[in-house]
Tab-separated table of C-alpha atoms in Angstrom:
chain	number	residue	atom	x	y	z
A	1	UNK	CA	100.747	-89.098	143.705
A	2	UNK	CA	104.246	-87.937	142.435
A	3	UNK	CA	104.402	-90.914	139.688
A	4	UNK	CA	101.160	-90.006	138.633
A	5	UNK	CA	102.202	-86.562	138.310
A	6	UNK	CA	105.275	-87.621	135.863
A	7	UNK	CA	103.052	-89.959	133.972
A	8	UNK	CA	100.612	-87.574	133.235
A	9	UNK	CA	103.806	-84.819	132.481
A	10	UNK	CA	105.683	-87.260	130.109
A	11	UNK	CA	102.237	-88.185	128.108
A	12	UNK	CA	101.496	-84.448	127.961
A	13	UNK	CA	104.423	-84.199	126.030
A	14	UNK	CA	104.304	-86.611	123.982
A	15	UNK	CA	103.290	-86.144	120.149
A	16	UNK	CA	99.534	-86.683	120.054
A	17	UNK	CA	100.516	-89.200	116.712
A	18	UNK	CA	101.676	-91.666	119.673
A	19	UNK	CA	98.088	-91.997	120.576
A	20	UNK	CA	96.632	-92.289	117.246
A	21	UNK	CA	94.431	-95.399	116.179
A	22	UNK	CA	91.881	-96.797	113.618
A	23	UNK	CA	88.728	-95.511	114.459
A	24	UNK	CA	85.703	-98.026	114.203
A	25	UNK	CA	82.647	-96.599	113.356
A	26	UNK	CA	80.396	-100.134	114.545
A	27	UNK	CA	79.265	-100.462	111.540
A	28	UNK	CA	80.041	-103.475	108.808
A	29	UNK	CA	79.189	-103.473	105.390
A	30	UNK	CA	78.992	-106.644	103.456
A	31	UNK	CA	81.472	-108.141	106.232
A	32	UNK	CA	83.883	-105.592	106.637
A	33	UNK	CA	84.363	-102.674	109.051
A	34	UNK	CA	83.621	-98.928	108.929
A	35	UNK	CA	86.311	-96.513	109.928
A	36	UNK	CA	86.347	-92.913	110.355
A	37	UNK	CA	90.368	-93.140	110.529
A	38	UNK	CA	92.423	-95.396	109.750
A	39	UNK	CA	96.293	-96.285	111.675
A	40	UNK	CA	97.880	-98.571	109.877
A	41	UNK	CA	100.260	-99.280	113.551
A	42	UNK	CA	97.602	-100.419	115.512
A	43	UNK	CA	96.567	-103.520	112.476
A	44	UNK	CA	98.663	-106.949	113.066
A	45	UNK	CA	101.666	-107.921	111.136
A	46	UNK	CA	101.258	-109.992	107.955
A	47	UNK	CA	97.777	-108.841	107.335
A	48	UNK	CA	95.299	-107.890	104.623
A	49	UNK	CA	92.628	-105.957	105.852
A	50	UNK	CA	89.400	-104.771	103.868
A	51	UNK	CA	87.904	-102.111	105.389
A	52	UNK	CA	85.475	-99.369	104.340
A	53	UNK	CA	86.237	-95.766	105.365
A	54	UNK	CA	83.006	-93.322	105.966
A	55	UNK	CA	82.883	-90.099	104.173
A	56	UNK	CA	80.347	-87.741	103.061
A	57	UNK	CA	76.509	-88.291	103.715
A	58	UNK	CA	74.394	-87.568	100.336
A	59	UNK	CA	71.215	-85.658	100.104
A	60	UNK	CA	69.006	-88.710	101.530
A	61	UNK	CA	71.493	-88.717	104.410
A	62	UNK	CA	73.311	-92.126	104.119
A	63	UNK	CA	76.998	-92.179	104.066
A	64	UNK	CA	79.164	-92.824	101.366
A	65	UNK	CA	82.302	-95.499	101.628
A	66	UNK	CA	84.906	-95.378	100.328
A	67	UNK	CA	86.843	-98.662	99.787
A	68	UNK	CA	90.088	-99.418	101.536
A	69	UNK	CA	92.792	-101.716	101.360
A	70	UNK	CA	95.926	-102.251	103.449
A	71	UNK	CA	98.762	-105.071	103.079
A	72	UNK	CA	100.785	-105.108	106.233
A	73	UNK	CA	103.904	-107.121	106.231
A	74	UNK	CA	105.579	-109.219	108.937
A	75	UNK	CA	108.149	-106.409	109.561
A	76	UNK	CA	107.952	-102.520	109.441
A	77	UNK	CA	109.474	-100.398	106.541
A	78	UNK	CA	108.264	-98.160	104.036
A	79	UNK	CA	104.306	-97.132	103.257
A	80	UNK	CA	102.820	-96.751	100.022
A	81	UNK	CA	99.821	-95.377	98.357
A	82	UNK	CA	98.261	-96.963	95.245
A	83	UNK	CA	94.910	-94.862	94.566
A	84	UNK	CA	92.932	-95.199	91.892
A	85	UNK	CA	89.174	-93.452	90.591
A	86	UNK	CA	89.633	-90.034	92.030
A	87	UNK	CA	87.743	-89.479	88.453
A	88	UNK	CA	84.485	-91.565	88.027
A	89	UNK	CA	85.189	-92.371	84.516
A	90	UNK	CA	88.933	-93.639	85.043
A	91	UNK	CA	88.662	-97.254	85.626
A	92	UNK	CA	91.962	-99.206	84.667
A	93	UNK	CA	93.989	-97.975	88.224
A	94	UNK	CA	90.908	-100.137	90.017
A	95	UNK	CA	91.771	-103.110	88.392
A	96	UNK	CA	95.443	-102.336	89.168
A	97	UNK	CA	94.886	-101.791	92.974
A	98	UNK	CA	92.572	-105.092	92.902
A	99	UNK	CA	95.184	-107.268	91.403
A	100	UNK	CA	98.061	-105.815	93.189
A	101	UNK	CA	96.541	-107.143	96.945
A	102	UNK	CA	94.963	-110.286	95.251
A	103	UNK	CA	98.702	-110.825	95.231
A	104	UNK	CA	100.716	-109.113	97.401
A	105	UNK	CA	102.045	-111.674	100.186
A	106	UNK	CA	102.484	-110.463	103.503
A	107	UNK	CA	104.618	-112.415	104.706
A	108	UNK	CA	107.554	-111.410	102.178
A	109	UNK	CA	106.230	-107.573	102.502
A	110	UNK	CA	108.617	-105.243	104.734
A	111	UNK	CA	106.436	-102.018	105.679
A	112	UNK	CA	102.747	-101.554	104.378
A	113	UNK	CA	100.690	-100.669	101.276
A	114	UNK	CA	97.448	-99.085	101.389
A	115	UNK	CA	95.221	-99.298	98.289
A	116	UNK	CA	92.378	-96.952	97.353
A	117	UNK	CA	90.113	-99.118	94.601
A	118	UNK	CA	87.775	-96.006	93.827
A	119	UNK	CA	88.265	-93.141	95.747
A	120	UNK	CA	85.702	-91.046	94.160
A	121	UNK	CA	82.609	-93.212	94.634
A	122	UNK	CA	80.407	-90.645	94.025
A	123	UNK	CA	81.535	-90.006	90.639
A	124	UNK	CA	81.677	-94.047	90.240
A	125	UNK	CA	78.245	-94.137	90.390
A	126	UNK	CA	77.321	-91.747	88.375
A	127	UNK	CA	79.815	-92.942	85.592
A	128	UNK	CA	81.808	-89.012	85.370
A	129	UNK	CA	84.811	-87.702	85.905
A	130	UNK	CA	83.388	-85.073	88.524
A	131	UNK	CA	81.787	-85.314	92.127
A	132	UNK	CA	78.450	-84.668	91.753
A	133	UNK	CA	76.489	-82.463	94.113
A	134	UNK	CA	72.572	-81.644	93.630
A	135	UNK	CA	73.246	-78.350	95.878
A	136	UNK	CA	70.983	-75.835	93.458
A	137	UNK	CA	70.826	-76.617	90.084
A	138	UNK	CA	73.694	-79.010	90.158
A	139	UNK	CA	77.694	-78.427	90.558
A	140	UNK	CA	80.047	-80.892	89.458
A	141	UNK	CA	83.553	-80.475	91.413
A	142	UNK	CA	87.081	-82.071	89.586
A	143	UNK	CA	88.257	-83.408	93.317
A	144	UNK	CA	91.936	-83.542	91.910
A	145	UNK	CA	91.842	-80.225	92.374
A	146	UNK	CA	90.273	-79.730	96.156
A	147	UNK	CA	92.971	-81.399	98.113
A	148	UNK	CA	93.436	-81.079	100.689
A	149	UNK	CA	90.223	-80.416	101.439
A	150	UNK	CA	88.514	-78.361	103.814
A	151	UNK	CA	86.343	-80.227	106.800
A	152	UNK	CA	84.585	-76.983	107.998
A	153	UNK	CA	83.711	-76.117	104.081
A	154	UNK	CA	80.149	-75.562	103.229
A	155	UNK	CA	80.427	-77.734	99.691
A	156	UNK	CA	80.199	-81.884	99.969
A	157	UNK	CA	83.838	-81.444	97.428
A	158	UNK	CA	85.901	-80.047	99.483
A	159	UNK	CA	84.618	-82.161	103.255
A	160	UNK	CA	84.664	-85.216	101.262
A	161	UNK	CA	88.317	-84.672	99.925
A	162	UNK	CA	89.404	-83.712	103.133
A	163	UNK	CA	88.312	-87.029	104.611
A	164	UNK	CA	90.363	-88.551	102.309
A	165	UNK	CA	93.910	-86.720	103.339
A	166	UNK	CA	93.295	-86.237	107.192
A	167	UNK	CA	92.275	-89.887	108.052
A	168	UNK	CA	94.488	-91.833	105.486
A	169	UNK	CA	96.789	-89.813	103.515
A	170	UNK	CA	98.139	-87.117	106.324
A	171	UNK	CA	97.911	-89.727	109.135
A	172	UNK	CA	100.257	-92.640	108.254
A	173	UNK	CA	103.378	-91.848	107.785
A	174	UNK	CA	103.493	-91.869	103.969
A	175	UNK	CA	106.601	-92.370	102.059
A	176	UNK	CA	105.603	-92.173	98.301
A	177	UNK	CA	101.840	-92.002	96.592
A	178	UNK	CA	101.148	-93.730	92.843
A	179	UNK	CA	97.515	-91.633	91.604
A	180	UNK	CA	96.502	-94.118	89.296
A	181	UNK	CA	94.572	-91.994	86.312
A	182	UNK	CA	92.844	-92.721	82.230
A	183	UNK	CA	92.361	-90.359	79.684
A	184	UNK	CA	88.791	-88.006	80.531
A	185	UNK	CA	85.671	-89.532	78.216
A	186	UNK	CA	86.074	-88.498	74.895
A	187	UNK	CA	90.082	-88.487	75.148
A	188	UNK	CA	92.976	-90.905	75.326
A	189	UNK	CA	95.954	-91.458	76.406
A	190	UNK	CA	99.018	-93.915	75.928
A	191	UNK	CA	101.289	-95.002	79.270
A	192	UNK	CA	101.945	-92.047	80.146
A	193	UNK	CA	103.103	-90.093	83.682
A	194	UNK	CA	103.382	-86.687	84.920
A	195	UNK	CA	106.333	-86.265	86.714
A	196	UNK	CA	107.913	-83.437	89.285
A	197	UNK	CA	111.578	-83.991	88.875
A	198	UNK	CA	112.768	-81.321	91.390
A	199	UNK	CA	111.418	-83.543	94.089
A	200	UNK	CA	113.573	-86.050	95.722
A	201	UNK	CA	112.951	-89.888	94.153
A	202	UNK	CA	110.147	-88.897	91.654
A	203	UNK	CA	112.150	-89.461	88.959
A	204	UNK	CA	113.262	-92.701	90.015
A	205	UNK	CA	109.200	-93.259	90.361
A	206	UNK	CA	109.038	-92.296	86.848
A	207	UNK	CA	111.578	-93.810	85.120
A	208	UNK	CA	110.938	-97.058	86.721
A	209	UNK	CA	107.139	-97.270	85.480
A	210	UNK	CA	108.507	-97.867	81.339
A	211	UNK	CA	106.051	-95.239	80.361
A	212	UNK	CA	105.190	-94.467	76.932
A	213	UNK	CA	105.835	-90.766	77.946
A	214	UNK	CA	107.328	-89.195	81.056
A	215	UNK	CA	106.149	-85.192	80.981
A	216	UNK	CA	108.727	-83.271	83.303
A	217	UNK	CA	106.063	-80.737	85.144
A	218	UNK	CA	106.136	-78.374	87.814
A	219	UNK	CA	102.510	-79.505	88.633
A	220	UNK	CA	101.087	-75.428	88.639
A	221	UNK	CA	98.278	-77.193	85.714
A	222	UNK	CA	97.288	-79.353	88.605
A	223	UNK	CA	96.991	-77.414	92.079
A	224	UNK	CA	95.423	-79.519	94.924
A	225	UNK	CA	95.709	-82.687	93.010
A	226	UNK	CA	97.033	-85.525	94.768
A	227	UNK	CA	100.487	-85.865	93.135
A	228	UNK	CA	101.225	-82.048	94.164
A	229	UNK	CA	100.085	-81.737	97.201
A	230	UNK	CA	101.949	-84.837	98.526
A	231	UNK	CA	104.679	-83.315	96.724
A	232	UNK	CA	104.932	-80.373	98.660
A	233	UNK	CA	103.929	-82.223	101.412
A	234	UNK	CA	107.667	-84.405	101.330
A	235	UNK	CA	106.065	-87.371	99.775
A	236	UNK	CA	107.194	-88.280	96.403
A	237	UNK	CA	104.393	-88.780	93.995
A	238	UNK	CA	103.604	-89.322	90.844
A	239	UNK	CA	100.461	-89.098	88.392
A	240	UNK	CA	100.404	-92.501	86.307
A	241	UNK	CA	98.122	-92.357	83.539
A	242	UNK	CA	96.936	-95.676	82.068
A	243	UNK	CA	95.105	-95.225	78.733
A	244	UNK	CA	91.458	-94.632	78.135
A	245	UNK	CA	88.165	-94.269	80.233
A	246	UNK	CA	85.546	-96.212	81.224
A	247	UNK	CA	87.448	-99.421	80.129
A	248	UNK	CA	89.321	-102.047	81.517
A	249	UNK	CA	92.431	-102.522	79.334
A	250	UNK	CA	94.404	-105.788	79.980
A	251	UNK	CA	97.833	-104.419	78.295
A	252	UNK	CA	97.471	-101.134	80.386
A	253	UNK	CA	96.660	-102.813	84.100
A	254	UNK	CA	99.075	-105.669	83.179
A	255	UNK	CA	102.178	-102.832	83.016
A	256	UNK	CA	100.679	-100.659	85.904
A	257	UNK	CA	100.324	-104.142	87.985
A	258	UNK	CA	104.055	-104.944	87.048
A	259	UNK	CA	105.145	-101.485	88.033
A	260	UNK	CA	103.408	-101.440	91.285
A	261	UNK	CA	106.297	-104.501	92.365
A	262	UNK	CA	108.655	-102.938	90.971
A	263	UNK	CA	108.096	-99.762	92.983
A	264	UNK	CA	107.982	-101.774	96.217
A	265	UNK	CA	111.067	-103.864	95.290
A	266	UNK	CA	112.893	-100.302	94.958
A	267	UNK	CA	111.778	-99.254	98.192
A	268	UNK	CA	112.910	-102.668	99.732
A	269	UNK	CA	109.202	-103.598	100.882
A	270	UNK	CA	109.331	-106.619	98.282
A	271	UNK	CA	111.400	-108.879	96.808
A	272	UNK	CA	112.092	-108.728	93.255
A	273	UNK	CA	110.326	-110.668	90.328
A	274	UNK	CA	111.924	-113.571	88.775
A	275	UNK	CA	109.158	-113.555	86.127
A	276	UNK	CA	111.521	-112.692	82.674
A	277	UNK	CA	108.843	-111.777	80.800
A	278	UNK	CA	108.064	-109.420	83.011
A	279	UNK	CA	111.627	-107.988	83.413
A	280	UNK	CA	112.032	-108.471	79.260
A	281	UNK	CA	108.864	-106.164	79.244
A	282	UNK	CA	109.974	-103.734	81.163
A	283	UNK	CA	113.228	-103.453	79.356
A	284	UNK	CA	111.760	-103.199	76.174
A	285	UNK	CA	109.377	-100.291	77.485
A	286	UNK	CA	111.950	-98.538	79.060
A	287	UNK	CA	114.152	-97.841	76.616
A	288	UNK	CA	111.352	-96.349	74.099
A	289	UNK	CA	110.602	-93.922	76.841
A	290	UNK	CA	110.247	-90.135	75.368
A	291	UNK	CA	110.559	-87.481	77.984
A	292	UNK	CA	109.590	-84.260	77.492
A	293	UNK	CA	108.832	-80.672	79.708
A	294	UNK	CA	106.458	-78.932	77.355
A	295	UNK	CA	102.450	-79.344	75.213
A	296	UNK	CA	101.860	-78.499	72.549
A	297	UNK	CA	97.915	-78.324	71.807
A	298	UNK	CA	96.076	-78.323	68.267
A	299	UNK	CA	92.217	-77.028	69.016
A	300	UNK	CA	89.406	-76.180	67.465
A	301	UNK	CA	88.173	-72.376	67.265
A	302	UNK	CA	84.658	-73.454	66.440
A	303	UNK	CA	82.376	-76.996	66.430
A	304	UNK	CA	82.085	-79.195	63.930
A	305	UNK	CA	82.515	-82.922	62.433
A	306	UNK	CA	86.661	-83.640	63.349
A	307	UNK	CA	88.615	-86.099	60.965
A	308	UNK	CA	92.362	-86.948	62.736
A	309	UNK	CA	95.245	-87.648	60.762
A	310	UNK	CA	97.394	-88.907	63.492
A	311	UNK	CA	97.035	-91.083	66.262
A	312	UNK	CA	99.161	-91.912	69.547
A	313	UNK	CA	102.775	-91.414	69.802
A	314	UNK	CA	103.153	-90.948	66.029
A	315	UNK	CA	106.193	-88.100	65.593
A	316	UNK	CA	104.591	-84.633	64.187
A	317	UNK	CA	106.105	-81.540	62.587
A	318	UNK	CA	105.733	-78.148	63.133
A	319	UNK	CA	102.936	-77.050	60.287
A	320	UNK	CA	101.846	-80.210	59.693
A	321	UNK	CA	98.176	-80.624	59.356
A	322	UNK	CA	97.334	-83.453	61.969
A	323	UNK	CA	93.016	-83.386	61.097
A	324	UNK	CA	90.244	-81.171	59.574
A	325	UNK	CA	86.992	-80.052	60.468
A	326	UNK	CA	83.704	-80.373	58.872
A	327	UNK	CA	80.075	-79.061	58.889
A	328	UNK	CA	77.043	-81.163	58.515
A	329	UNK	CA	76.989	-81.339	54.871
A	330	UNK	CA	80.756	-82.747	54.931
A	331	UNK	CA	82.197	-79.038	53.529
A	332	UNK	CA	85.656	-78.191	54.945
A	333	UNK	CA	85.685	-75.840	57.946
A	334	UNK	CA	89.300	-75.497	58.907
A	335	UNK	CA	92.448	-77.881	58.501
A	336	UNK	CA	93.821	-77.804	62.282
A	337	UNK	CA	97.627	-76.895	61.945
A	338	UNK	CA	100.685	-78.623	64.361
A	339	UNK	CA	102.660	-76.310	66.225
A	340	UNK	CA	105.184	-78.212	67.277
A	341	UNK	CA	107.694	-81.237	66.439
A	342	UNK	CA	106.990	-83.859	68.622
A	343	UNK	CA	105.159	-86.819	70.097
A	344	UNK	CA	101.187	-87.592	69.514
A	345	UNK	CA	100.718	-87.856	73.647
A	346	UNK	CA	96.958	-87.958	73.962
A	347	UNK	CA	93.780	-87.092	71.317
A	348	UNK	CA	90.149	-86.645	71.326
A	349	UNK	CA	88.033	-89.865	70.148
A	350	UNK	CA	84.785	-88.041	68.917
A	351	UNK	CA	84.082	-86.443	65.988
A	352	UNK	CA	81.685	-84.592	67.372
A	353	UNK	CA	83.595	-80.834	68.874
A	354	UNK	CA	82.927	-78.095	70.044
A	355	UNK	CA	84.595	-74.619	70.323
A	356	UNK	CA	88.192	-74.991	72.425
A	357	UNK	CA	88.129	-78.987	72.223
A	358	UNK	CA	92.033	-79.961	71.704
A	359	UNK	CA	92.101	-82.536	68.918
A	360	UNK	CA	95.365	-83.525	69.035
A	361	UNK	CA	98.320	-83.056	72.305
A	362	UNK	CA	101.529	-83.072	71.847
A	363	UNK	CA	104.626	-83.698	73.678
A	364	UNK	CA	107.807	-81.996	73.232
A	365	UNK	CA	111.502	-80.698	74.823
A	366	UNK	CA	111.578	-76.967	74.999
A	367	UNK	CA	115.151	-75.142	75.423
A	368	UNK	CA	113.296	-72.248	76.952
A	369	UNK	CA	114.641	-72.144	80.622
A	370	UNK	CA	111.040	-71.146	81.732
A	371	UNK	CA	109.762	-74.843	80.545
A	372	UNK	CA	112.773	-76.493	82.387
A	373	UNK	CA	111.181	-77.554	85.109
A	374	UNK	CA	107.765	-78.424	82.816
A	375	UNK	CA	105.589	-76.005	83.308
A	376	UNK	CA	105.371	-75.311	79.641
């Protein structure tokens, strides 16, 4: 009786994490498992597991599963998080988390990586950016901006999202969180990665992807994405942007892959590569890297037909006119003026706009102490 007593006194105080496990749902979808919750302590050492994680029901009340991924090696150390898709229409990141645990081997991995091939299914299916829910008329919800979610919500958005960061993210121990990203539909982007310096290791994150650009920033453009709020949450993150939408681009996934190593031989989960070409790469990347803490946007005050004059990181002027707009019968609307020196960092591919549409980004370094963080 008095052993009993202590038992149940010590496991009373213990931290209700000790008792945490995967939870099964029963249910297997083309031959792998349904969780609710996943603990990456309770799967086996030297493992890759494929399992699918059940979120959100839609309107003709089947579930929605979201893809999951976890490399456990044949010793503990640090965790991961590669996720990709969070936007429907931002595709390269999947192939990255694909290749990456095609392979990863677990037997030279210290600690574990989870990968997230298409987090947004929803918006996968329906080819967008946005969630998509049919509530009245229609809303479509950015989830990069909903985390961390909110189970007791009445909105599909928010519950879904908060799946997400409850049963994997906020649940495992995380040390540091890659969002793979693309360019929106109608944009692009080069390498390119948004990057919180004032937090502990991002800029090692950063600076070890060879990115095209780095842009220094505070993150207050992207509340409740999934680089910030791991950020504040004590797990460095970073937002790594791989080109353009709704493509798979080999150059792109082939640096992101690369990087993904690289990350993990930093962290001491993985030995490093011996693959020169690689390492030449990287080199070679690295040291063309432009970092910079403030936009600069040239847009549109009215639609029209848009002719650019400038394309990715090409260096602009201040004043210089970087495209023009035109009406249907090819008459000159308005020549769209630079504002800034700096770097070409992303542009719109239609020439079809509309009122507010930036037509050309770019990237500069601002003295101004109130940008020195990047939130300029």
């Amino acid at each position: 009786m008095k052993i009993s007593i202590i038992l149940s006194a010590i496991y009373t105080a213990l931290p209700l994490s000790v008792f945490s496990e995967t939870v099964y749902t029963g249910d297997i979808i083309s031959g792998h498992k349904v969780i609710s919750k996943l603990d990456i302590s309770d799967l086996p050492y030297n493992s890759l597991t494929k399992l699918w994680l059940r979120m959100t029901k839609s309107h003709v009340g089947q579930h929605l599963h979201v893809p999951i991924l976890v490399a456990k090696g044949a010793s503990d150390g640090k965790r991961i998080v590669f996720n990709s898709g969070i936007h429907g229409d931002e595709l390269n990141g999947i192939r990255v988390v694909q290749r990456v645990f095609k392979d990863i081997d677990t037997s030279k991995l210290k600690g574990a990586v989870i990968g997230i091939p298409g987090s947004n299914v929803n918006g996968l299916y329906n080819e967008r950016r946005e969630f998509y829910s049919s509530f009245e008329s229609g809303i479509l919800t950015n989830l990069n901006r909903r985390f961390p979610g909110n189970s007791t919500a009445r909105l599909d958005p928010d519950k879904y999202v908060s799946i997400l960061w409850d049963n994997i993210y906020n649940t495992n121990n995380i040390n540091v969180v890659c969002d793979f990203h693309t360019q929106t539909s109608n944009y692009k982007f080069p390498n390119f990665v948004y990057a919180d310096y004032r937090v502990p290791y991002v800029k090692t994150m950063a600076e070890l992807t060879g990115a095209d650009i780095i842009k220094i920033d505070d993150g207050t453009s992207a509340l409740g994405s999934i680089e910030v709020v791991n950020d504040n949450s004590g797990r460095p993150s970073i937002t790594y942007e791989l080109g353009s939408p709704l493509l798979f681009q080999k150059d792109q996934i082939q640096r992101a892959y690369d990087y993904s190593f690289r990350l993990m031989t930093d962290l001491q989960l993985y030995p490093p590569t011996t693959d020169k070409e690689s390492i030449d790469s990287f080199q070679q990347f690295k040291s063309k890297t432009f970092s910079g803490n403030a936009f600069g946007f040239a847009e549109i005050d009215s639609g029209g037909f848009v002719e650019r004059y400038v394309d990715l990181l090409e260096p602009v002027k201040k004043g210089q006119i970087v495209g023009s707009t035109f009406n249907v019968f090819g008459d000159k609307i308005k020549d769209i003026i630079n504002e800034h020196d700096g770097i070409v960092t992303s542009i719109g591919t239609s020439p079809l706009a509309i009122a507010g549409d930036y037509i050309v980004n770019t990237i500069y370094f601002s003295k101004d102490p109130k940008c020195s963080d990047g939130g300029c």
